[in-house]
Amino acid sequence: MNPLRHVAIIMDGNGRWGLKHKKSRNAGHRAGLNTVEKIIKESIRLKIKYLTLYAFSTENWKRPKKEINFLFNLLESFLVDKIEVLHKQNIKLKIIGYKKFSKKLNKILNLSEKKTSKNKTLQINLALNYGSKSELINAFKSVQKNKIGINEKNLGKYLLTKNIPDPDLLIRTGNTKRLSNFLLWQIAYSEIFFEKKLWPEFNQKDYNRIIKKFKNIKRNFGKI
Ligand code: FPP
């Protein structure tokens, strides 16, 4: 049985869920947040150590301003309401991405990271304004600037995922098979599962079904 330390998730399908239920795309994002809470809870129960959630990509800025504002307000009120609860559950929150948000949100994100920085049960990496290509370009530039050898170890020092083991498992919901500029370096040997359900429909049972399959895969890492 494969050990499972790190799960990464592309939470896709919120907008379609909202429209499917004759509501707004933003209603889908709100419903998606309930799934986030369920999956955090289940990850703790399953003793998973790292959970990386793709919440906003560098490309998501192309969406209508109204939707972008809704998403960041949702995140803001989630953290204001729940950071104490997350902290009590011994959860560490880490933002991976470039913090170029409103002053208020940047402050909330920094405080949330600081408050939970010593926690040990589960590390949640929230990918916000994250894009793998710019992460890699910046990492290569830093390697060059510091005049150190171009190798995996040195590059890893400048990735946003520094000190985080690579994901064992990547799940994308929403019935779409693409990677959308997410952790392109880090998923070199991850097992990838594409799930038909939209993110707000995804639940603990689905999560466990995928994990069960993952555990039984023969992971070769290039060997035979
Ligand atoms: C992709 O669905 C989802 C997002 C861009 C945002 C993810 C946000 C959440 C799950 C809720 C907020 C989370 C936190 C942590 C506050 P989509 O909108 O691209 O769906 P579509 O493919 O149906 O359009």
GROMACS .gro file of C-alpha atoms and ligand atoms in nm, residues 11-17 25 28-30 32-33 36 53-57 60 63 67 71 74-76 78 126 172 174 176 178 198-199, ligand 1:
model
   58
   11MET     CA    1  -1.107   2.231  -0.742
   12ASP     CA    2  -1.281   2.276  -1.074
   13GLY     CA    3  -1.649   2.307  -1.156
   14ASN     CA    4  -1.786   2.564  -0.914
   15GLY     CA    5  -1.918   2.796  -1.183
   16ARG     CA    6  -2.089   2.514  -1.375
   17TRP     CA    7  -2.243   2.384  -1.053
   25ARG     CA    8  -2.144   3.108  -1.070
   28GLY     CA    9  -2.106   2.768  -0.696
   29HIS     CA   10  -1.797   2.915  -0.532
   30ARG     CA   11  -1.984   2.941  -0.204
   32GLY     CA   12  -1.729   2.490  -0.322
   33LEU     CA   13  -1.615   2.628   0.008
   36VAL     CA   14  -1.315   2.254   0.104
   53LEU     CA   15  -0.564   2.351  -0.292
   54TYR     CA   16  -0.566   2.548  -0.617
   55ALA     CA   17  -0.792   2.841  -0.528
   56PHE     CA   18  -0.685   3.110  -0.776
   57SER     CA   19  -0.444   3.093  -1.068
   60ASN     CA   20  -0.793   3.367  -1.316
   63ARG     CA   21  -1.238   3.661  -1.509
   67GLU     CA   22  -1.639   3.717  -0.973
   71LEU     CA   23  -1.384   3.497  -0.450
   74LEU     CA   24  -1.526   3.472   0.035
   75LEU     CA   25  -1.170   3.383   0.125
   76GLU     CA   26  -1.140   3.687   0.351
   78PHE     CA   27  -1.361   3.238   0.564
  126LEU     CA   28  -0.348   2.746  -0.051
  172ARG     CA   29  -0.889   1.739  -1.058
  174GLY     CA   30  -1.502   1.898  -1.294
  176THR     CA   31  -1.176   1.824  -1.746
  178ARG     CA   32  -0.582   1.938  -1.800
  198LEU     CA   33  -1.804   1.914  -1.008
  199TRP     CA   34  -1.617   2.039  -0.699
  225FPP     C1   35  -1.268   2.660  -1.033
  225FPP     O1   36  -1.400   2.645  -1.071
  225FPP     C2   37  -1.262   2.718  -0.901
  225FPP     C3   38  -1.202   2.834  -0.870
  225FPP     C4   39  -1.133   2.921  -0.968
  225FPP     C5   40  -1.204   2.886  -0.732
  225FPP     C6   41  -1.192   2.784  -0.624
  225FPP     C7   42  -1.256   2.837  -0.503
  225FPP     C8   43  -1.324   2.766  -0.411
  225FPP     C9   44  -1.332   2.620  -0.411
  225FPP    C10   45  -1.399   2.834  -0.303
  225FPP    C11   46  -1.319   2.925  -0.226
  225FPP    C12   47  -1.206   2.860  -0.158
  225FPP    C13   48  -1.147   2.914  -0.054
  225FPP    C14   49  -1.031   2.843   0.007
  225FPP    C15   50  -1.195   3.037   0.007
  225FPP     P1   51  -1.453   2.727  -1.197
  225FPP     O2   52  -1.511   2.853  -1.149
  225FPP     O3   53  -1.343   2.741  -1.297
  225FPP     O4   54  -1.565   2.631  -1.249
  225FPP     P2   55  -1.613   2.613  -1.399
  225FPP     O5   56  -1.507   2.532  -1.468
  225FPP     O6   57  -1.740   2.539  -1.382
  225FPP     O7   58  -1.631   2.749  -1.458
   0.00000   0.00000   0.00000
